[in-house]
Short mmCIF file of C-alpha atoms and ligand atoms in Angstrom, two decimals:
data_model
loop_
_atom_site.label_atom_id
_atom_site.label_comp_id
_atom_site.label_asym_id
_atom_site.label_seq_id
_atom_site.Cartn_x
_atom_site.Cartn_y
_atom_site.Cartn_z
CA MET A 51 101.06 146.04 11.17
CA PHE A 52 97.54 145.30 12.37
CA PHE A 53 96.02 147.15 9.44
CA SER A 54 98.32 145.58 6.99
CA LEU A 55 97.34 142.09 8.40
CA LEU A 56 93.66 142.97 8.09
CA ALA A 57 94.17 144.13 4.52
CA LYS A 58 96.00 140.97 3.67
CA LEU A 59 93.24 138.87 5.32
CA LYS A 60 90.51 140.84 3.50
CA GLU A 61 92.11 140.21 0.03
CA MET A 62 92.80 136.56 0.86
CA ARG A 63 90.16 134.16 -0.96
CA PRO A 64 89.34 130.81 0.88
CA LEU A 65 91.02 127.76 -0.63
CA ALA A 66 88.98 126.79 -3.69
CA ILE A 67 87.89 123.28 -2.83
CA ASN A 68 85.60 121.24 -5.00
CA ASP A 69 84.11 117.72 -4.44
CA ARG A 70 87.22 116.13 -6.03
CA THR A 71 89.93 118.00 -4.09
CA ARG A 72 92.12 116.18 -1.69
CA VAL A 73 94.13 118.26 0.72
CA LEU A 74 97.40 116.97 2.23
CA VAL A 75 98.82 119.25 5.00
CA LEU A 76 102.31 119.19 6.48
CA THR A 77 102.72 121.04 9.72
CA GLY A 78 105.86 122.05 11.55
CA ALA A 79 106.85 123.72 14.94
CA GLY A 80 105.31 127.07 13.75
CA VAL A 81 101.84 125.93 13.87
CA SER A 82 102.17 125.37 17.55
CA ALA A 83 104.08 128.54 18.31
CA GLU A 84 100.80 130.50 19.18
CA SER A 85 100.14 127.82 21.76
CA GLY A 86 103.43 128.77 23.54
CA ILE A 87 105.29 125.81 22.33
CA PRO A 88 109.01 126.78 21.45
CA THR A 89 109.90 126.18 17.75
CA PHE A 90 113.54 124.96 16.87
CA ARG A 91 115.08 127.46 14.64
CA ASP A 92 113.64 130.73 15.65
CA ALA A 93 115.48 133.24 17.77
CA ASP A 94 114.10 131.60 20.93
CA GLY A 95 114.12 128.12 19.47
CA LEU A 96 115.11 124.87 20.99
CA TRP A 97 118.13 124.54 18.85
CA ARG A 98 119.43 127.92 20.16
CA SER A 99 119.63 126.55 23.61
CA HIS A 100 120.52 122.98 22.91
CA ARG A 101 122.65 121.00 20.36
CA PHE A 102 120.47 118.73 18.42
CA GLU A 103 123.28 116.22 18.14
CA GLU A 104 123.22 115.85 22.03
CA VAL A 105 119.52 115.82 22.67
CA ALA A 106 117.97 114.44 19.49
CA SER A 107 120.28 111.77 18.10
CA PRO A 108 120.98 108.06 19.05
CA ASP A 109 124.61 108.98 19.85
CA GLY A 110 123.48 111.70 22.17
CA PHE A 111 121.29 109.36 23.95
CA HIS A 112 124.02 106.77 24.26
CA ARG A 113 126.47 109.47 25.51
CA ASP A 114 124.27 111.11 28.08
CA PRO A 115 120.61 109.65 28.45
CA GLN A 116 120.08 111.77 31.42
CA LEU A 117 120.49 114.95 29.32
CA VAL A 118 118.14 113.69 26.72
CA TRP A 119 115.48 112.89 29.33
CA GLN A 120 115.85 116.27 30.88
CA PHE A 121 115.30 117.87 27.38
CA TYR A 122 112.22 115.71 26.59
CA SER A 123 110.95 116.26 30.27
CA GLU A 124 111.15 119.96 29.95
CA ARG A 125 109.11 119.73 26.66
CA ARG A 126 106.50 117.28 28.29
CA GLN A 127 106.07 119.68 31.18
CA GLY A 128 105.51 122.59 28.61
CA LEU A 129 102.67 120.61 27.11
CA GLN A 130 100.71 120.73 30.40
CA SER A 131 99.93 124.40 29.88
CA ALA A 132 99.50 124.38 26.04
CA GLU A 133 96.00 124.52 24.30
CA PRO A 134 95.41 124.09 20.66
CA ASN A 135 95.16 127.36 18.85
CA ASP A 136 92.92 128.54 15.91
CA GLY A 137 95.33 127.15 13.34
CA HIS A 138 94.96 123.63 14.90
CA LYS A 139 91.16 124.09 15.13
CA SER A 140 90.89 125.30 11.50
CA LEU A 141 92.67 122.22 10.13
CA ALA A 142 90.43 119.87 12.31
CA SER A 143 87.33 121.77 10.86
CA LEU A 144 88.62 121.25 7.26
CA GLU A 145 89.11 117.44 8.01
CA ALA A 146 85.49 117.40 9.23
CA ARG A 147 84.38 118.79 6.00
CA LEU A 148 86.56 116.59 3.64
CA GLY A 149 86.74 113.39 5.60
CA GLY A 150 88.78 110.87 3.61
CA ARG A 151 89.83 113.61 1.07
CA PHE A 152 92.13 115.12 3.91
CA LEU A 153 95.20 114.00 5.49
CA LEU A 154 97.59 115.75 7.99
CA VAL A 155 101.22 114.82 8.40
CA THR A 156 102.94 116.61 11.12
CA GLN A 157 106.67 116.88 12.10
CA ASN A 158 105.35 118.01 15.52
CA VAL A 159 105.27 115.61 18.49
CA ASP A 160 103.14 117.88 20.84
CA GLY A 161 99.76 116.10 19.95
CA LEU A 162 97.91 119.34 19.75
CA HIS A 163 96.32 118.44 16.38
CA GLN A 164 94.65 115.69 18.06
CA ARG A 165 93.48 117.67 20.88
CA ALA A 166 91.96 120.10 18.52
CA GLY A 167 89.90 117.25 17.00
CA SER A 168 92.07 116.15 14.10
CA LYS A 169 91.96 112.37 13.50
CA ARG A 170 93.59 111.68 10.35
CA VAL A 171 97.02 112.60 11.54
CA ILE A 172 100.38 111.11 10.94
CA GLU A 173 103.05 111.89 13.46
CA MET A 174 106.12 111.46 11.13
CA HIS A 175 108.61 112.35 13.95
CA GLY A 176 106.92 110.56 16.78
CA SER A 177 105.17 111.58 19.89
CA LEU A 178 106.33 113.48 22.90
CA LEU A 179 103.91 111.72 25.44
CA LYS A 180 105.09 108.24 24.27
CA SER A 181 108.03 106.16 25.33
CA ARG A 182 109.40 102.94 24.03
CA CYS A 183 112.21 100.50 25.15
CA SER A 184 115.68 101.04 23.74
CA GLY A 185 116.36 97.32 24.31
CA CYS A 186 113.15 95.30 23.15
CA ASP A 187 110.42 95.60 20.60
CA ARG A 188 107.55 96.24 22.88
CA ALA A 189 105.14 98.79 21.37
CA PRO A 190 105.42 102.46 22.17
CA PHE A 191 103.20 103.42 25.12
CA TYR A 192 101.52 106.44 26.43
CA ASP A 193 103.83 107.89 29.14
CA PRO A 194 103.42 111.57 30.24
CA ALA A 195 105.97 111.15 33.13
CA LEU A 196 108.92 113.51 33.73
CA TYR A 197 112.37 111.94 34.25
CA PRO A 198 114.70 115.01 34.75
CA ASP A 199 116.91 113.17 37.22
CA THR A 200 116.16 109.49 36.90
CA LEU A 201 116.62 106.96 33.93
CA PRO A 202 113.48 105.03 33.42
CA GLN A 203 113.97 101.31 32.92
CA CYS A 204 111.85 98.96 30.82
CA SER A 205 109.75 96.81 33.27
CA GLU A 206 109.41 94.01 30.74
CA CYS A 207 113.00 93.74 30.25
CA ARG A 208 113.71 93.79 33.84
CA ALA A 209 111.09 91.01 34.45
CA GLU A 210 113.33 88.92 32.13
CA GLY A 211 116.47 89.85 34.00
CA ARG A 212 117.77 92.36 31.47
CA ASP A 213 118.50 96.13 32.04
CA ALA A 214 117.20 98.55 29.25
CA LEU A 215 116.40 102.10 29.30
CA LEU A 216 113.14 103.72 27.97
CA ARG A 217 113.63 106.28 25.53
CA PRO A 218 111.15 108.91 23.98
CA HIS A 219 109.20 107.68 21.11
CA ILE A 220 110.68 110.31 18.76
CA VAL A 221 112.50 110.04 15.48
CA TRP A 222 115.96 111.41 16.10
CA PHE A 223 118.36 112.80 13.45
CA GLY A 224 119.94 109.86 11.64
CA GLU A 225 117.06 107.60 12.37
CA GLY A 226 114.71 106.40 9.65
CA LEU A 227 111.12 107.32 9.55
CA ASP A 228 108.33 104.66 9.78
CA LEU A 229 108.10 103.53 6.21
CA ALA A 230 104.50 102.41 6.59
CA LEU A 231 103.42 106.03 7.69
CA MET A 232 105.30 107.59 4.66
CA THR A 233 103.82 105.04 2.37
CA ARG A 234 100.36 106.12 3.51
CA VAL A 235 101.39 109.72 2.63
CA ARG A 236 102.66 108.75 -0.74
CA ASN A 237 99.39 106.65 -1.54
CA PHE A 238 97.31 109.54 -0.57
CA MET A 239 99.11 111.85 -2.98
CA SER A 240 99.08 109.49 -5.90
CA ASP A 241 95.42 108.82 -5.47
CA ALA A 242 94.83 112.56 -5.54
CA GLY A 243 97.02 113.30 -8.79
CA ASP A 244 96.42 116.75 -9.97
CA GLN A 245 93.38 117.31 -7.63
CA LEU A 246 95.88 117.52 -4.77
CA ILE A 247 96.36 120.74 -2.73
CA PHE A 248 99.44 120.35 -0.70
CA LEU A 249 99.52 122.94 2.31
CA ALA A 250 102.66 123.37 4.36
CA VAL A 251 102.21 125.39 7.52
CA GLY A 252 104.77 126.67 10.15
CA THR A 253 107.81 124.89 8.80
CA SER A 254 111.16 126.16 7.93
CA GLY A 255 111.84 123.51 5.32
CA ASN A 256 115.09 122.47 6.91
CA VAL A 257 114.50 118.94 7.79
CA PHE A 258 114.30 116.03 5.45
CA PRO A 259 112.50 114.10 4.23
CA ALA A 260 109.63 116.26 5.23
CA ALA A 261 110.97 119.31 3.26
CA LEU A 262 110.86 117.24 0.05
CA LEU A 263 107.15 116.50 0.15
CA VAL A 264 106.42 119.73 -1.74
CA ASP A 265 108.48 118.32 -4.69
CA ASP A 266 106.54 115.16 -4.71
CA ALA A 267 103.22 117.10 -4.72
CA ARG A 268 104.36 119.21 -7.66
CA ALA A 269 105.57 116.19 -9.56
CA ILE A 270 101.97 114.89 -9.56
CA GLY A 271 100.60 118.26 -10.53
CA GLY A 272 99.38 119.20 -7.22
CA HIS A 273 98.88 122.94 -6.15
CA THR A 274 101.32 123.77 -3.42
CA ILE A 275 101.00 126.49 -0.80
CA LEU A 276 103.05 127.51 2.09
CA VAL A 277 101.81 129.55 5.17
CA ASN A 278 104.74 130.54 7.21
CA ARG A 279 105.73 133.53 9.32
CA ASP A 280 109.22 133.94 7.97
CA GLU A 281 111.10 133.02 4.75
CA ALA A 282 111.44 129.12 4.56
CA ALA A 283 114.46 127.38 2.98
CA ASN A 284 112.25 125.64 0.26
CA ALA A 285 109.97 128.56 -0.24
CA THR A 286 110.84 128.72 -4.00
CA HIS A 287 109.31 125.13 -4.47
CA PHE A 288 105.78 126.31 -3.65
CA ASP A 289 103.35 127.73 -6.19
CA GLN A 290 102.07 130.04 -3.45
CA VAL A 291 103.61 131.47 -0.29
CA ILE A 292 101.50 133.32 2.36
CA ARG A 293 103.61 135.00 5.08
CA GLY A 294 102.02 135.43 8.43
CA LYS A 295 100.89 133.67 11.66
CA SER A 296 98.98 130.44 11.09
CA GLY A 297 96.57 131.13 13.82
CA GLU A 298 95.42 134.19 11.86
CA ILE A 299 95.78 133.07 8.18
CA LEU A 300 94.28 129.44 8.48
CA PRO A 301 90.73 130.42 9.86
CA VAL A 302 90.45 132.58 6.71
CA LEU A 303 92.24 130.45 4.18
CA LEU A 304 90.31 127.32 5.23
CA ALA A 305 86.96 128.95 5.62
CA LEU A 306 83.89 127.44 3.67
CA ASP A 307 84.10 129.01 0.26
CA GLU A 308 80.54 130.29 -0.10
CA THR A 309 80.98 131.40 -3.87
C1 LIG B 699 116.32 110.27 8.10
C2 LIG B 699 112.80 115.43 16.74
C3 LIG B 699 117.47 108.68 6.93
C4 LIG B 699 111.48 115.39 17.33
C5 LIG B 699 113.28 115.86 14.61
C6 LIG B 699 118.01 114.30 2.93
C7 LIG B 699 117.04 113.19 2.93
C8 LIG B 699 116.86 112.41 4.10
C9 LIG B 699 117.63 112.83 5.28
C10 LIG B 699 118.51 113.90 5.22
C11 LIG B 699 118.66 114.57 4.01
N1 LIG B 699 119.58 115.53 4.32
C12 LIG B 699 119.93 115.44 5.57
C13 LIG B 699 119.15 114.51 6.22
C14 LIG B 699 119.40 114.17 7.56
C15 LIG B 699 118.41 114.63 8.56
C16 LIG B 699 118.14 116.15 8.22
O1 LIG B 699 117.22 116.47 7.75
N2 LIG B 699 119.04 116.96 8.78
C17 LIG B 699 118.90 118.48 8.65
C18 LIG B 699 119.28 119.20 9.85
C19 LIG B 699 119.65 118.88 7.31
N3 LIG B 699 117.25 113.90 8.55
C20 LIG B 699 117.06 112.90 9.31
O2 LIG B 699 117.95 112.47 9.99
C21 LIG B 699 115.80 112.19 9.30
N4 LIG B 699 116.05 110.92 9.13
O3 LIG B 699 116.13 110.93 6.94
O4 LIG B 699 116.80 109.12 7.96
C22 LIG B 699 117.67 107.25 7.38
C23 LIG B 699 117.13 106.22 6.52
C24 LIG B 699 117.30 105.01 6.82
C25 LIG B 699 118.15 104.65 8.08
C26 LIG B 699 118.68 105.58 8.81
C27 LIG B 699 118.52 106.93 8.45
C28 LIG B 699 115.07 112.44 10.65
C29 LIG B 699 114.56 113.77 10.70
C30 LIG B 699 113.69 113.88 11.98
C31 LIG B 699 114.50 114.63 13.08
N5 LIG B 699 113.86 114.64 14.29
N6 LIG B 699 112.76 116.27 15.69
C32 LIG B 699 111.67 116.46 18.34
O5 LIG B 699 112.52 116.40 19.23
O6 LIG B 699 110.78 117.31 18.17
S1 LIG B 699 113.35 117.23 13.43
C33 LIG B 699 112.82 118.69 14.11
O7 LIG B 699 112.78 119.69 12.96
C34 LIG B 699 111.31 118.76 14.56
O8 LIG B 699 110.55 117.60 14.33
C35 LIG B 699 110.89 119.80 13.77
O9 LIG B 699 109.41 119.64 13.64
C36 LIG B 699 111.57 119.66 12.52
C37 LIG B 699 111.36 120.72 11.45
O10 LIG B 699 111.52 121.92 11.95
P1 LIG B 699 110.30 122.77 11.79
O11 LIG B 699 109.00 122.23 12.32
O12 LIG B 699 110.16 123.31 10.41
O13 LIG B 699 110.58 123.94 12.95
P2 LIG B 699 111.65 125.16 12.68
O14 LIG B 699 111.76 125.81 14.06
O15 LIG B 699 112.75 124.77 11.94
O16 LIG B 699 110.69 126.32 11.76
C38 LIG B 699 109.54 126.81 12.33
C39 LIG B 699 108.84 127.80 11.40
O17 LIG B 699 107.83 128.23 11.67
C40 LIG B 699 109.86 128.98 10.98
O18 LIG B 699 110.11 129.04 9.67
C41 LIG B 699 108.88 130.21 11.57
O19 LIG B 699 109.04 131.25 10.60
C42 LIG B 699 107.52 129.49 11.45
N7 LIG B 699 106.63 130.19 12.43
C43 LIG B 699 106.87 130.47 13.74
N8 LIG B 699 105.79 130.97 14.28
C44 LIG B 699 104.69 130.85 13.39
C45 LIG B 699 105.34 130.22 12.26
N9 LIG B 699 104.59 130.05 11.11
C46 LIG B 699 103.38 130.50 11.14
N10 LIG B 699 102.67 130.86 12.29
C47 LIG B 699 103.43 131.07 13.31
N11 LIG B 699 102.75 131.57 14.46
#
């Protein structure tokens, strides 16, 4: 196994990037797996031990907000011992090289890309360490607190004599994504045209609209690559599929091409 990985890495060429190339990266839970963060659909994934309708949907929060806060509190706690891995760091290094010609859109909510040094990051599904009010339009705010057995209330609503629960600043199933964020992704793509490289990393391609980005990239003539450990639902939509662990593959794939 080790030697076959070595052979694969040896034959792998770094991404061919010239001074007009723009790189759009989409990451999913797999890029954080080597940091000890559970994925969703793997054998030990979160959706094996929880029903996403109960813990990651507005109806679930309405039905049992304490169960939802237990789920997200467990994940906040898990973050305390997690560190960015070589996959996160390789993406941050590529951004340092490309600057405005690089954009990272992540389905992850763990903040590990930012801790690795990535700045041009769009968190399309929200952020685990932020909360917001379910009853007023105050801005989402940094909140690392755990609420496994209490229901946090909005202090601003309470000051006005209303009761309203805080909720995780997460995009749940059935909730719309932030259109301004997705417009930024589309504009980056259209500015790139056929100079776009679209790189998806560590995602099973099961969640929409993220899983459709590869089709948008192809439609404008971009080159599309998937780096994933297992087969992905939308693997056939990519020009190139590299199977393996992102923490091992990205440092080679994103190395400076000295040729
Ligand atoms: C919406 C919450 C509309 C955050 C999540 C078509 C178009 C639009 C919508 C839909 C559609 N069809 C269906 C829908 C509805 C729904 C949907 O997609 N349902 C699915 C189940 C079919 N989509 C929505 O509801 C979205 N909203 O479209 O709204 C709308 C518009 C207007 C008004 C109202 C509504 C919202 C989707 C977001 C849901 N929230 N999470 C959280 O709690 O974390 S999604 C959840 O799945 C996570 O965000 C996660 O990131 C995401 C995707 O999963 P992956 O990241 O891919 O993780 P997974 O475990 O599946 O795979 C990991 C992969 O990594 C594996 O393949 C594995 O092999 C690999 N791997 C493991 N280790 C490694 C590795 N790879 C490399 N290296 C390793 N070491």
